[in-house]
mmCIF file with all atom_site columns, C-alpha atoms in Angstrom:
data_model
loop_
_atom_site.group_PDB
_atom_site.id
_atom_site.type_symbol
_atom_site.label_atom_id
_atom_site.label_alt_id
_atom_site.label_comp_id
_atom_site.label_asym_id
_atom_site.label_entity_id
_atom_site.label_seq_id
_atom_site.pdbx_PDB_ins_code
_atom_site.Cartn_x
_atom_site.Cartn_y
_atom_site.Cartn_z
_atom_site.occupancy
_atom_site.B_iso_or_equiv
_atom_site.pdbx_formal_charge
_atom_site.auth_seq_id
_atom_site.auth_comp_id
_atom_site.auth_asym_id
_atom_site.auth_atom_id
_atom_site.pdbx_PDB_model_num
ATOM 1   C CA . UNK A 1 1   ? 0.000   0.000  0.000   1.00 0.00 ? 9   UNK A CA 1
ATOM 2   C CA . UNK A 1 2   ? 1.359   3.605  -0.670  1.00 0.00 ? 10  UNK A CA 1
ATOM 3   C CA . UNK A 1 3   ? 1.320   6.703  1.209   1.00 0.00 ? 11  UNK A CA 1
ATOM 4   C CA . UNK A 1 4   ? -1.460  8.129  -0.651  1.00 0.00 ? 12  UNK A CA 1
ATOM 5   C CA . UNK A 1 5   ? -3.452  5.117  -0.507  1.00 0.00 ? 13  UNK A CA 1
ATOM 6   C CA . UNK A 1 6   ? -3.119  4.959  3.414   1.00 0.00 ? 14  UNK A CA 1
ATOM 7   C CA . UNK A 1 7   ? -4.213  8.414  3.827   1.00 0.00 ? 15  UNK A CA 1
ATOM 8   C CA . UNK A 1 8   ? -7.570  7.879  1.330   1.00 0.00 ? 16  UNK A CA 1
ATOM 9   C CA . UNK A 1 9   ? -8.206  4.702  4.048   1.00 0.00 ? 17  UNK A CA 1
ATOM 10  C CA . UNK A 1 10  ? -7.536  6.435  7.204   1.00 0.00 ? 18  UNK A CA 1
ATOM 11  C CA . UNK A 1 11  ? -9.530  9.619  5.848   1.00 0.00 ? 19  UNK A CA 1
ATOM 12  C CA . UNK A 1 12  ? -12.570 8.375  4.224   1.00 0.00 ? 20  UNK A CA 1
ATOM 13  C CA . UNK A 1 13  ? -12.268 4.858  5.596   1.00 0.00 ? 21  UNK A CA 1
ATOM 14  C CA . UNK A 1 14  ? -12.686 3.249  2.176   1.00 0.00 ? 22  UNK A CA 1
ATOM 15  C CA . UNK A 1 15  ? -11.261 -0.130 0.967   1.00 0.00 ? 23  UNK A CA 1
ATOM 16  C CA . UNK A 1 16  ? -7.403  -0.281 0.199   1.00 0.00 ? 24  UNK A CA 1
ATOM 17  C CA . UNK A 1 17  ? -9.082  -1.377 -3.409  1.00 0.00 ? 25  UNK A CA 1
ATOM 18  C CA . UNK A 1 18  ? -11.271 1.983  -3.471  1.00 0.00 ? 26  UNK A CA 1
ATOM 19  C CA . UNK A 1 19  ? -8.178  3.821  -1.889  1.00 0.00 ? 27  UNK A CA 1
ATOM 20  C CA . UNK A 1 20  ? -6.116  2.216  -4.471  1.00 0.00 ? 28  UNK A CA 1
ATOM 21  C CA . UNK A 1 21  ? -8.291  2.647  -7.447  1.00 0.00 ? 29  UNK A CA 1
ATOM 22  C CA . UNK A 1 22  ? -8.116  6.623  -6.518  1.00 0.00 ? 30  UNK A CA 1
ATOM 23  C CA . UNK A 1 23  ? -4.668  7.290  -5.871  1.00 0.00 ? 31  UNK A CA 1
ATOM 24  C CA . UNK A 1 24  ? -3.752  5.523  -9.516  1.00 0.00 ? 32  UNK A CA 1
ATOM 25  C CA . UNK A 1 25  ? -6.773  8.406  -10.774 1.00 0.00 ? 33  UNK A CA 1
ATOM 26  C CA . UNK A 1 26  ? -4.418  11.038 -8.787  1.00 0.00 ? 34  UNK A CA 1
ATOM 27  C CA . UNK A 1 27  ? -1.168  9.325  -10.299 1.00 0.00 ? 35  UNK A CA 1
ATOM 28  C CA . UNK A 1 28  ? -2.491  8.777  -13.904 1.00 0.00 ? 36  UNK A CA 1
ATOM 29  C CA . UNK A 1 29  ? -4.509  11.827 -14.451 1.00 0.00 ? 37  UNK A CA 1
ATOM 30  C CA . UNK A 1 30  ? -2.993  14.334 -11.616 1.00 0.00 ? 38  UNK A CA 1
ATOM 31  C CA . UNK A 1 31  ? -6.579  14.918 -9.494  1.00 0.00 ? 39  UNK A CA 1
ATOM 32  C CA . UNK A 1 32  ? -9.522  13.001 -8.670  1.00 0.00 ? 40  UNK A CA 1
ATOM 33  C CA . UNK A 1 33  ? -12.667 13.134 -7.021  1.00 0.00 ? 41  UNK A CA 1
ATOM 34  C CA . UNK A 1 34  ? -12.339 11.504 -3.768  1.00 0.00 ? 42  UNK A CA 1
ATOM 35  C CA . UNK A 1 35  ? -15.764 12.703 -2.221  1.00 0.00 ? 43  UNK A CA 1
ATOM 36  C CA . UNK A 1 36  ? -18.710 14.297 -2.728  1.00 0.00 ? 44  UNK A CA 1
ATOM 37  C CA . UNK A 1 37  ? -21.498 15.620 -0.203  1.00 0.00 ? 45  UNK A CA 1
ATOM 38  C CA . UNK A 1 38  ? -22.144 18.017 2.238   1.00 0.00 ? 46  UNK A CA 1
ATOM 39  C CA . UNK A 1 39  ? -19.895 21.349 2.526   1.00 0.00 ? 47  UNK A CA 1
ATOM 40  C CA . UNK A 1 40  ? -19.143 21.560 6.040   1.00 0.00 ? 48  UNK A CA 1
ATOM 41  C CA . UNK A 1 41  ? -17.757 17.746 5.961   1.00 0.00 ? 49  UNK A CA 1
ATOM 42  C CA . UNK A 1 42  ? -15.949 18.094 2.891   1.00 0.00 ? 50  UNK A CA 1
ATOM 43  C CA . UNK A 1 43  ? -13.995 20.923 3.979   1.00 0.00 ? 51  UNK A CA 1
ATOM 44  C CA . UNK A 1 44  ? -13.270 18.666 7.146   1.00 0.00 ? 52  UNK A CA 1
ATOM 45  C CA . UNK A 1 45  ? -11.694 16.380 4.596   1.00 0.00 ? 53  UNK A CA 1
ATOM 46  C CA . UNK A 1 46  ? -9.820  18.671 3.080   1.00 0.00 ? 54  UNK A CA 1
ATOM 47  C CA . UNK A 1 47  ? -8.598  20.288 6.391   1.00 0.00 ? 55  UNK A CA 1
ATOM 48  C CA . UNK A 1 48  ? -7.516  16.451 6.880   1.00 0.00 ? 56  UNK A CA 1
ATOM 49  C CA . UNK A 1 49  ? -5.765  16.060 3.892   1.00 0.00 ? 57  UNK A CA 1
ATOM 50  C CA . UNK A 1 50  ? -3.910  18.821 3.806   1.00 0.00 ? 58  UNK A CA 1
ATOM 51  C CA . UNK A 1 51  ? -2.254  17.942 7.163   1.00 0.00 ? 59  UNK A CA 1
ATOM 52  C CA . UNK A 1 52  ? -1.262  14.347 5.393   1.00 0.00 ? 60  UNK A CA 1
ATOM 53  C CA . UNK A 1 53  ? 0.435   17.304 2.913   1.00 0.00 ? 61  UNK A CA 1
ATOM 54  C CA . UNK A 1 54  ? -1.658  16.074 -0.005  1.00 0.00 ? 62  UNK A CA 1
ATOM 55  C CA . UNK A 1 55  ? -2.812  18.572 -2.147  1.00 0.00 ? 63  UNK A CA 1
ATOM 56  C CA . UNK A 1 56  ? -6.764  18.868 -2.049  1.00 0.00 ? 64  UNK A CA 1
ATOM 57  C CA . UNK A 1 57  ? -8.995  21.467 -2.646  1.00 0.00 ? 65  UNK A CA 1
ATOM 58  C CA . UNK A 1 58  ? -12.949 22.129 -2.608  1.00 0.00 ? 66  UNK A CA 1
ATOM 59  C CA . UNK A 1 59  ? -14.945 22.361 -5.699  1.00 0.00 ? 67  UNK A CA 1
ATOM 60  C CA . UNK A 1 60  ? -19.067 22.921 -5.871  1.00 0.00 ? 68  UNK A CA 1
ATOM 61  C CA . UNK A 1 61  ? -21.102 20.310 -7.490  1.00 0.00 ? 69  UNK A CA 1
ATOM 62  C CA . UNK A 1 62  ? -22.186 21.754 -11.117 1.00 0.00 ? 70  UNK A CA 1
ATOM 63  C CA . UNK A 1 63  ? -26.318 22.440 -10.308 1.00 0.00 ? 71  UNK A CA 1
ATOM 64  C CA . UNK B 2 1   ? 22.300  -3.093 8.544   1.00 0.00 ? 8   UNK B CA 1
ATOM 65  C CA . UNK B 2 2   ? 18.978  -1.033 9.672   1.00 0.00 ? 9   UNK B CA 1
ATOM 66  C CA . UNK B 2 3   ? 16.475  -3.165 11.390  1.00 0.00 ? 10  UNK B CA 1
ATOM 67  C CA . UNK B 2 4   ? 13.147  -1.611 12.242  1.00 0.00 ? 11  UNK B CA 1
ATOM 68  C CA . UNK B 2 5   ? 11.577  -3.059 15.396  1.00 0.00 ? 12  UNK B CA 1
ATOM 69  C CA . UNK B 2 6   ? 8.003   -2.415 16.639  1.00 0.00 ? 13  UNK B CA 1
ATOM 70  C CA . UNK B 2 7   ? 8.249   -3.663 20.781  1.00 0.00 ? 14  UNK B CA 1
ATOM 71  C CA . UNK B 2 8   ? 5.675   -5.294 22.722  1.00 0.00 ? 15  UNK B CA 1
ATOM 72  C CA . UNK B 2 9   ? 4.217   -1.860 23.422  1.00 0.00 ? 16  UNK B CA 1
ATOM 73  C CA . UNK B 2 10  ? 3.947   -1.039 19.790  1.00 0.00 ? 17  UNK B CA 1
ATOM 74  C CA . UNK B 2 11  ? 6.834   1.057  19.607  1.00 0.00 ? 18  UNK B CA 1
ATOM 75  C CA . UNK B 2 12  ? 8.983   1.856  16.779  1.00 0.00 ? 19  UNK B CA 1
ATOM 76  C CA . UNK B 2 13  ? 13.088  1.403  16.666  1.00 0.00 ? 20  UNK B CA 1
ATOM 77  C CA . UNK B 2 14  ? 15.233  1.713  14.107  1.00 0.00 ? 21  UNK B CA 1
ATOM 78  C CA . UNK B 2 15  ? 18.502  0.924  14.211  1.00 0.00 ? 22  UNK B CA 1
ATOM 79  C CA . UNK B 2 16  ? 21.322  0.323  12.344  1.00 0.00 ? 23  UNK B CA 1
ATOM 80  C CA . UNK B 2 17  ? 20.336  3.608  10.506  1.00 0.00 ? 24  UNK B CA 1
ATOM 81  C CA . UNK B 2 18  ? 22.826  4.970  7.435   1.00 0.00 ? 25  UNK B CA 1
ATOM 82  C CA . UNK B 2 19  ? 24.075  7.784  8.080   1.00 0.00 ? 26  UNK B CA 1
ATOM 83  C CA . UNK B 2 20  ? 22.373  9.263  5.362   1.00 0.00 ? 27  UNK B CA 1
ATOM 84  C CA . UNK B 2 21  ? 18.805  8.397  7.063   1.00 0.00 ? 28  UNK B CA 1
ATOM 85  C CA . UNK B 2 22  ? 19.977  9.580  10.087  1.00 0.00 ? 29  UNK B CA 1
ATOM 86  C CA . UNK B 2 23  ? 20.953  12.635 8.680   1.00 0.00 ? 30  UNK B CA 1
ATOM 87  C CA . UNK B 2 24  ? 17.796  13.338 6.840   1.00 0.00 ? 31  UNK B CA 1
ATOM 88  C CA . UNK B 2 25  ? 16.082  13.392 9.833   1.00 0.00 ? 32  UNK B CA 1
ATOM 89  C CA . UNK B 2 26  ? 18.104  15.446 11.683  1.00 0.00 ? 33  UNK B CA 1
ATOM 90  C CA . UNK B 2 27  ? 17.194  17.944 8.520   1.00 0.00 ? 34  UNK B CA 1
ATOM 91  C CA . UNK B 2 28  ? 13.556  16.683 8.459   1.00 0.00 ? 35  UNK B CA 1
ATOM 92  C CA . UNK B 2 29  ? 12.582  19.810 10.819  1.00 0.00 ? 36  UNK B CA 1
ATOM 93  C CA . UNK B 2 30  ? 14.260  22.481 8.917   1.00 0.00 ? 37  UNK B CA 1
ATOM 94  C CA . UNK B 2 31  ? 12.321  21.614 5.952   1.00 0.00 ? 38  UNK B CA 1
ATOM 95  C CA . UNK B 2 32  ? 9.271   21.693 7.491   1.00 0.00 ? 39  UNK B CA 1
ATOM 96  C CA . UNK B 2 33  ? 9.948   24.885 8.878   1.00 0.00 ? 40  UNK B CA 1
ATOM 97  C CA . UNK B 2 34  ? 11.274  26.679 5.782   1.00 0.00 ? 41  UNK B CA 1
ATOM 98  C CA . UNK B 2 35  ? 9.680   30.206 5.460   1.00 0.00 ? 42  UNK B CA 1
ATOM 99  C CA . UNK B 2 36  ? 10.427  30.465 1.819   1.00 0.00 ? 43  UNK B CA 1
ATOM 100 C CA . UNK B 2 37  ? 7.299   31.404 -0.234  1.00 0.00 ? 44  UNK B CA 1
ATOM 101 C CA . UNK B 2 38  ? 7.020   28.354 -2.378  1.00 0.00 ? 45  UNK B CA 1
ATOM 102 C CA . UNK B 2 39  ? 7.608   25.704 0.841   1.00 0.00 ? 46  UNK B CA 1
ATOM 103 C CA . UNK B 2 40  ? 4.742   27.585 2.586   1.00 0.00 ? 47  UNK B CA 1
ATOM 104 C CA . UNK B 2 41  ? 2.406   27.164 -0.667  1.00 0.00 ? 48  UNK B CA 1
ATOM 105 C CA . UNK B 2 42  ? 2.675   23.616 -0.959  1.00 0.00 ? 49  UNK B CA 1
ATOM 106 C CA . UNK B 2 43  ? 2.546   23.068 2.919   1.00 0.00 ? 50  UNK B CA 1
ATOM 107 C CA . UNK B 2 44  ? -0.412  25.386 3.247   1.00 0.00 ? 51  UNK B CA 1
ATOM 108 C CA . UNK B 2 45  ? -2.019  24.824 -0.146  1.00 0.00 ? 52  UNK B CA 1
ATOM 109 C CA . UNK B 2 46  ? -5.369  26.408 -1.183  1.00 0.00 ? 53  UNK B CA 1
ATOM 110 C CA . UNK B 2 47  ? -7.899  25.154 -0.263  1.00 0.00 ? 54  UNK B CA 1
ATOM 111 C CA . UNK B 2 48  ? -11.099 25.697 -2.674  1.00 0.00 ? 55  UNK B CA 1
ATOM 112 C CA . UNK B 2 49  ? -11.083 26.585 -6.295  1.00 0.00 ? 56  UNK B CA 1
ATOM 113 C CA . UNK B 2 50  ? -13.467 29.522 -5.623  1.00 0.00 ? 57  UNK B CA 1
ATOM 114 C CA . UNK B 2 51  ? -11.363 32.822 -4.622  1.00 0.00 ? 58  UNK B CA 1
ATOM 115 C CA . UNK B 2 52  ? -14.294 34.122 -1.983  1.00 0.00 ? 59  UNK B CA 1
ATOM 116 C CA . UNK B 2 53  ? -14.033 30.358 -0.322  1.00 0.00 ? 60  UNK B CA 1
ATOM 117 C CA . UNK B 2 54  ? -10.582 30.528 -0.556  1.00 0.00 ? 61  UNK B CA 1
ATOM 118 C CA . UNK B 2 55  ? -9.932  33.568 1.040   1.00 0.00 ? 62  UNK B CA 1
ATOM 119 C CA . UNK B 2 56  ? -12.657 32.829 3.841   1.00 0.00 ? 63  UNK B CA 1
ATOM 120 C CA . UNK B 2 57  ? -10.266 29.299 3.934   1.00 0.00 ? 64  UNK B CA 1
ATOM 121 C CA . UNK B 2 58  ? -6.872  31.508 4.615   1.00 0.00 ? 65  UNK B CA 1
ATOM 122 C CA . UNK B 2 59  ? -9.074  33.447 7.251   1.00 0.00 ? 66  UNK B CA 1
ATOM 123 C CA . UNK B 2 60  ? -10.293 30.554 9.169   1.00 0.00 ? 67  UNK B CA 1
ATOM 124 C CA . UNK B 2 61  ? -8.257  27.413 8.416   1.00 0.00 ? 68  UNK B CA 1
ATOM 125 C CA . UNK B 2 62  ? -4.921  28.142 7.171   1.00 0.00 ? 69  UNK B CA 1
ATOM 126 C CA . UNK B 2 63  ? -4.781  31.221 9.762   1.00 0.00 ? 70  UNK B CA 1
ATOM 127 C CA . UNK B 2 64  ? -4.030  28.934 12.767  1.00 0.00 ? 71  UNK B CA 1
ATOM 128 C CA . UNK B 2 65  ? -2.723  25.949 10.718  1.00 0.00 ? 72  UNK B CA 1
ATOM 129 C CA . UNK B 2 66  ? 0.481   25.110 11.957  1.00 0.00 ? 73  UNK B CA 1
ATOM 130 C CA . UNK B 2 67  ? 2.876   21.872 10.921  1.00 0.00 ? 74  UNK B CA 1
ATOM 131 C CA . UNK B 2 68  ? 3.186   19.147 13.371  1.00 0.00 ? 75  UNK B CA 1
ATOM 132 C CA . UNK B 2 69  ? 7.126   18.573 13.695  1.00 0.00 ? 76  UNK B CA 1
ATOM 133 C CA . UNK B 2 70  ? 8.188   15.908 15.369  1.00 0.00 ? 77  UNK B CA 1
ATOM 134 C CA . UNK B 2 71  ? 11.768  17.434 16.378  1.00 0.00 ? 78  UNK B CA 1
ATOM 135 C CA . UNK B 2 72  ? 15.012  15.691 17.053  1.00 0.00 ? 79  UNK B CA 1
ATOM 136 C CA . UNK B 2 73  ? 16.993  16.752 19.573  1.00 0.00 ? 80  UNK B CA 1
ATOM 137 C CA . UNK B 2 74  ? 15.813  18.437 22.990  1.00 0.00 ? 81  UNK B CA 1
ATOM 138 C CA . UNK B 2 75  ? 13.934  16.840 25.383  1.00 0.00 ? 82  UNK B CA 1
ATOM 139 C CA . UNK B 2 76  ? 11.092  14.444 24.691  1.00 0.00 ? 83  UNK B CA 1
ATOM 140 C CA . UNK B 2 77  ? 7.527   14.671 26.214  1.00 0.00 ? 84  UNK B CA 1
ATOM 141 C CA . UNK B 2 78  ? 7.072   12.468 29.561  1.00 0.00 ? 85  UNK B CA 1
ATOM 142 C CA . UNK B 2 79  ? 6.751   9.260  28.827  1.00 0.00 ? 86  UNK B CA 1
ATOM 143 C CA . UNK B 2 80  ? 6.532   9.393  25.240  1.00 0.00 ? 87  UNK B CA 1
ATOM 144 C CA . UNK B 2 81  ? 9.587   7.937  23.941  1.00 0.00 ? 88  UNK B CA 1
ATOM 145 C CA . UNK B 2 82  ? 12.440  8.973  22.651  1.00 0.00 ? 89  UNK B CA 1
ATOM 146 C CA . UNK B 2 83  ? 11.775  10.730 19.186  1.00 0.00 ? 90  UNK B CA 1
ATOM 147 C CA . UNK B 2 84  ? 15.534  11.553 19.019  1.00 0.00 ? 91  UNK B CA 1
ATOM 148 C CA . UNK B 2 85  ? 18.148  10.175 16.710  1.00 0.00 ? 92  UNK B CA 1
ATOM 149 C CA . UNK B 2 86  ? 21.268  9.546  18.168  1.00 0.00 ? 93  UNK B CA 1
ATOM 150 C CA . UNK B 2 87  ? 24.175  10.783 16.319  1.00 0.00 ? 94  UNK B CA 1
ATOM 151 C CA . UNK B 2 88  ? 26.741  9.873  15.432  1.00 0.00 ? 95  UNK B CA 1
ATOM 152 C CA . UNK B 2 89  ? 27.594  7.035  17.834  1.00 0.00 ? 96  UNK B CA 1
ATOM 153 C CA . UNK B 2 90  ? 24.284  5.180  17.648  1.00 0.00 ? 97  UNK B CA 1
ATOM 154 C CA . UNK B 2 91  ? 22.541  5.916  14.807  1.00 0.00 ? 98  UNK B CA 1
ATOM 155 C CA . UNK B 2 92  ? 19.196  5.127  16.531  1.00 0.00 ? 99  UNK B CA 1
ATOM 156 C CA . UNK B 2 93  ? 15.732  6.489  16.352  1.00 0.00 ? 100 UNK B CA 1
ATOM 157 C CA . UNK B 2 94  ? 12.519  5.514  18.156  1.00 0.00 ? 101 UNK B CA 1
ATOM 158 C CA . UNK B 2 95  ? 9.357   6.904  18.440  1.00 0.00 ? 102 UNK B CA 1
ATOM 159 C CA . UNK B 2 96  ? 5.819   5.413  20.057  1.00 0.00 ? 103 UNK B CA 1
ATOM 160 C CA . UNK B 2 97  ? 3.609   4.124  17.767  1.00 0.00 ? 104 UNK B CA 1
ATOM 161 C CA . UNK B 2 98  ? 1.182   6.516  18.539  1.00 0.00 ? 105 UNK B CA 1
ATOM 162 C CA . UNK B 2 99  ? 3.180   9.223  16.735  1.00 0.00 ? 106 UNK B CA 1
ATOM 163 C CA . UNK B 2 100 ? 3.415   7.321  13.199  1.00 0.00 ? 107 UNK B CA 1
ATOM 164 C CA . UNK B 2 101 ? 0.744   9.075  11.588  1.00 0.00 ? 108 UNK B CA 1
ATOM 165 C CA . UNK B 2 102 ? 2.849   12.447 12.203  1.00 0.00 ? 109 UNK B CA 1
ATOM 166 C CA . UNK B 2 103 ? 5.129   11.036 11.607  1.00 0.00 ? 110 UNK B CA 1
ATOM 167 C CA . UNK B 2 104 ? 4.185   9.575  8.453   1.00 0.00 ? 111 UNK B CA 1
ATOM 168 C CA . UNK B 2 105 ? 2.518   13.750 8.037   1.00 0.00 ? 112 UNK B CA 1
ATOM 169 C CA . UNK B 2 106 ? 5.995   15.357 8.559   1.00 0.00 ? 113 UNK B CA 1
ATOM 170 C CA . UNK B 2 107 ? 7.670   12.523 5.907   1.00 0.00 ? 114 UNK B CA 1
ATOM 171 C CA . UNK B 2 108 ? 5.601   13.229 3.604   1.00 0.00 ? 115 UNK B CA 1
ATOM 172 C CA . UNK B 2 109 ? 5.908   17.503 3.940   1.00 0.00 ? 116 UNK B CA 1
ATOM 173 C CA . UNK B 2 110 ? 9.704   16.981 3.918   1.00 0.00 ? 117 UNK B CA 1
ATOM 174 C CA . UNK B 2 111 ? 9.319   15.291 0.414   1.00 0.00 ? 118 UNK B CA 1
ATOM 175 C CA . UNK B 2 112 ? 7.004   18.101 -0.909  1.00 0.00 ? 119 UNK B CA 1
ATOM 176 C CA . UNK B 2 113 ? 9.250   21.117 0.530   1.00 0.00 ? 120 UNK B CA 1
ATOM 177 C CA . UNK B 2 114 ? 12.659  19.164 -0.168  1.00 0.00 ? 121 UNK B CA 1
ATOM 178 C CA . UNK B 2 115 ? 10.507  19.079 -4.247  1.00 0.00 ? 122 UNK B CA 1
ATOM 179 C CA . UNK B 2 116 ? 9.623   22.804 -4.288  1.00 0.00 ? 123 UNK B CA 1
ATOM 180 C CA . UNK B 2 117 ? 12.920  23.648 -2.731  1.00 0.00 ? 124 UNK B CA 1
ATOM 181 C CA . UNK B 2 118 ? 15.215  22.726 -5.260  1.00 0.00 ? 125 UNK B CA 1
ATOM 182 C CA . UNK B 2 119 ? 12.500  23.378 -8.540  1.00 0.00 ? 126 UNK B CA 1
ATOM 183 C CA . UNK B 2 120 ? 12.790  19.562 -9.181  1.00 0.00 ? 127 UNK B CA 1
ATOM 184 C CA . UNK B 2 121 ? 10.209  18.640 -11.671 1.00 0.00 ? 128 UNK B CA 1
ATOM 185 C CA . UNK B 2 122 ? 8.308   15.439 -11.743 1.00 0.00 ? 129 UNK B CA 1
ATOM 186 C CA . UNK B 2 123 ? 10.895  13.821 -14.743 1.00 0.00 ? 130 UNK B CA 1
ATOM 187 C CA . UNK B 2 124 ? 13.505  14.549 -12.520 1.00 0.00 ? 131 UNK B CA 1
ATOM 188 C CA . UNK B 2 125 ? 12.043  11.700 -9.975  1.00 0.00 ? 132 UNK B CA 1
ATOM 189 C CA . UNK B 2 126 ? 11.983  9.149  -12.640 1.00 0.00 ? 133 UNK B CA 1
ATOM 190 C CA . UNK B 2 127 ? 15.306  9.502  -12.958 1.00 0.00 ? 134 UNK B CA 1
ATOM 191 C CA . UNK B 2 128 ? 17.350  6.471  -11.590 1.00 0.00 ? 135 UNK B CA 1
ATOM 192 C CA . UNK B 2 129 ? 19.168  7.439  -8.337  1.00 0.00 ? 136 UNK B CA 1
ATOM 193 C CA . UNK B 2 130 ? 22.162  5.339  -9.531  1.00 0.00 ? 137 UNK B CA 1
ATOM 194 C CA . UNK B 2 131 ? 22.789  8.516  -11.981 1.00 0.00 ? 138 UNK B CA 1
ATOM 195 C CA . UNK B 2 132 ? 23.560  10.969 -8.606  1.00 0.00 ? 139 UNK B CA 1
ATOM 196 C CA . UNK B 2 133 ? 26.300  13.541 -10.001 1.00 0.00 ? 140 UNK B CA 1
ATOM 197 C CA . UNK B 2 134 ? 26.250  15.086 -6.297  1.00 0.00 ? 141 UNK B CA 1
ATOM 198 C CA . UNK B 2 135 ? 24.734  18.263 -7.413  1.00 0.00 ? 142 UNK B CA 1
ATOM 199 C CA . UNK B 2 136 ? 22.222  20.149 -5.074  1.00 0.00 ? 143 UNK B CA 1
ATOM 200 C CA . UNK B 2 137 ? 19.180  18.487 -6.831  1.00 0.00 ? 144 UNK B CA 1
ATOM 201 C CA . UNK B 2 138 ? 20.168  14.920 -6.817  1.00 0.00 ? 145 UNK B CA 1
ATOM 202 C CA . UNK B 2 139 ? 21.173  15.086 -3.034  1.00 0.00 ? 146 UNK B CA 1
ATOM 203 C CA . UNK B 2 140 ? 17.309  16.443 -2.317  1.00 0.00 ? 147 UNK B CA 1
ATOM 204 C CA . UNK B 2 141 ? 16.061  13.125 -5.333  1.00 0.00 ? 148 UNK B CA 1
ATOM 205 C CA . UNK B 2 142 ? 18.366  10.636 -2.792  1.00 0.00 ? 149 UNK B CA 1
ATOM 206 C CA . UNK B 2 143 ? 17.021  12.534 0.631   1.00 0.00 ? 150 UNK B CA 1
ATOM 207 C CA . UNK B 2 144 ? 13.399  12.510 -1.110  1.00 0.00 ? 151 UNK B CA 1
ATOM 208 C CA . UNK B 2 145 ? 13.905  9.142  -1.637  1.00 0.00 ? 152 UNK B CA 1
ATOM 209 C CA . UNK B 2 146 ? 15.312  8.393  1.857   1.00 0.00 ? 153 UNK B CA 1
ATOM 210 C CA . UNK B 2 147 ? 12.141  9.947  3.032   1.00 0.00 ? 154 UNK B CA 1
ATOM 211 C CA . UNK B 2 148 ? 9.670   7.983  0.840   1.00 0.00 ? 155 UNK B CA 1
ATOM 212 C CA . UNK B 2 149 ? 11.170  4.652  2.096   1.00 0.00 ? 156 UNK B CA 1
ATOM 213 C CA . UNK B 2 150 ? 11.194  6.064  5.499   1.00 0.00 ? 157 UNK B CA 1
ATOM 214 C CA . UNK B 2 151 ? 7.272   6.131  4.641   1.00 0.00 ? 158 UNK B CA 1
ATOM 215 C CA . UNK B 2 152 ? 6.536   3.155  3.124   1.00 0.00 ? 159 UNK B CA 1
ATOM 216 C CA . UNK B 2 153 ? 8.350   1.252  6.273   1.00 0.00 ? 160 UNK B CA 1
ATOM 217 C CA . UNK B 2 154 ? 6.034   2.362  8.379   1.00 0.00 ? 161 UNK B CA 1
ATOM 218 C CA . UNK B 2 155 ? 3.031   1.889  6.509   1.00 0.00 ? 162 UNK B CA 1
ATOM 219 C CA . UNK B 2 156 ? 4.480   -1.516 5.797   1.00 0.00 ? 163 UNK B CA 1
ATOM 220 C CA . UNK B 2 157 ? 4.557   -1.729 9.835   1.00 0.00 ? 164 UNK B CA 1
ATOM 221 C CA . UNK B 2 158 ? 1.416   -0.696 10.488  1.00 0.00 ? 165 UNK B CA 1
ATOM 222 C CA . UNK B 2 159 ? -0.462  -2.811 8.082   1.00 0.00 ? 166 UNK B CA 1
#
C-alpha cells in the first residue's frame, strides 16, 4: 500500500481497493474526485488532507 | 544493517540507521519549517477553487494551521519515547507508535518542501538514483527518496 493510498483509508475509511483505485486516478490523471457531499464535511476532509500534505482542494457540485 | 523493530508496546526502533537516514532526519525539521514562499504554498495549499471560499479558507483554516514537527533533539515529552536520533555514535531512532501518523505527516511535507525547494520537476524523480552527479538536486532526489522509504516502512509496519 502507498502513502497516498493509506491516507484515502484512514480519511474516508474506504477499501485499500477503493483507496487504491483513486490514488492511480491522482497518479495517472494528476486529481480526482475523492468525495462528494455536504460542505461543512468536505472541507473537514480537506482540512484532513492537507495535514497528510496532499494537495486537495474544494470544488461545488455543477447544479 | 537497519532493522526496524516495533516492541511489545507497539513502539517503533530503528537501528542500524545509514548515516544518510539519520541525517535526513536530523534535517527533516528544517524543511518543514522553511519560510520560503514556495515551501509555505505547498505546505499550506489552497484550499477551494473559488477565490471568496478561498480567502474565507486563509481566514479561518490556514490562519491557525500550523505543521506538526516531530523534532530531534531536545527533550522528549514524559513518557513518550524517545523521538531523538542519536548521532553519530548510535545511529538510533525511536518513536511510540502513537506518533506514526505524524510522523508519516511530517515525511511526507519533507518530500514536498525538499521538491519545491530545489524546482525539481516530476521527470527529474523518474530519474534512476544510480545517476547521482552530487549536485544540489540529486542530493534532495536521494534525501526525497530516503524519506519515501522512510514512509513506506512504516506503513508496511502498520499494516
Amino acid at each position: 500500500m502507498t502513502y497516498v493510498t493509506s491516507v484515502f483509508v484512514k480519511v474516508f475509511g474506504y477499501s485499500v481497493a477503493r483507496a487504491h483505485q483513486l490514488m492511480m486516478e491522482v497518479h495517472t490523471a494528476g486529481s480526482s474526485v475523492v468525495w462528494t457531499g455536504d460542505r461543512e464535511q468536505a472541507e473537514g476532509y480537506v482540512l484532513k488532507l492537507h495535514g497528510y500534505h496532499l494537495l486537495a482542494t474544494l470544488d461545488p457540485v455543477d447544479a | 544493517m537497519m532493522k526496524a523493530i516495533r516492541n511489545r508496546q507497539g513502539d517503533l526502533r530503528l537501528v542500524g540507521m545509514p548515516a544518510i537516514c539519520a541525517d535526513t532526519l536530523i534535517k527533516l525539521p528544517s524543511w518543514l519549517e522553511d519560510s520560503s514562499a514556495p515551501v509555505r504554498g505547498r505546505l499550506l495549499p489552497k484550499g477551494s477553487s473559488d477565490p471568496e471560499a478561498e480567502a474565507e479558507w486563509r481566514r479561518y483554516a490556514v490562519a491557525g494551521a500550523g505543521t506538526p514537527v516531530p523534532v530531534p533533539g531536545g527533550d522528549p515529552p514524559q513518557g513518550s519515547g524517545d523521538p531523538r536520533v542519536e548521532w553519530p555514535s548510535r545511529l538510533k531512532h525511536a518513536h511510540p507508535w502513537v506518533h506514526a501518523t505524524a510522523w508519516l505527516s511530517a515525511l511526507n511535507g519533507a518530500r514536498q518542501a525538499l521538491f519545491v525547494l530545489h524546482e525539481l520537476e516530476p521527470r527529474d524523480m523518474e530519474r534512476d538514483l544510480d545517476e547521482l552527479d552530487g549536485n544540489d538536486k540529486d542530493e534532495a532526489r536521494l534525501r526525497i527518496a530516503v524519506l519515501g522509504w522512510l514512509q513506506q516502512l512504516l506503513i508496511d509496519l502498520g499494516s
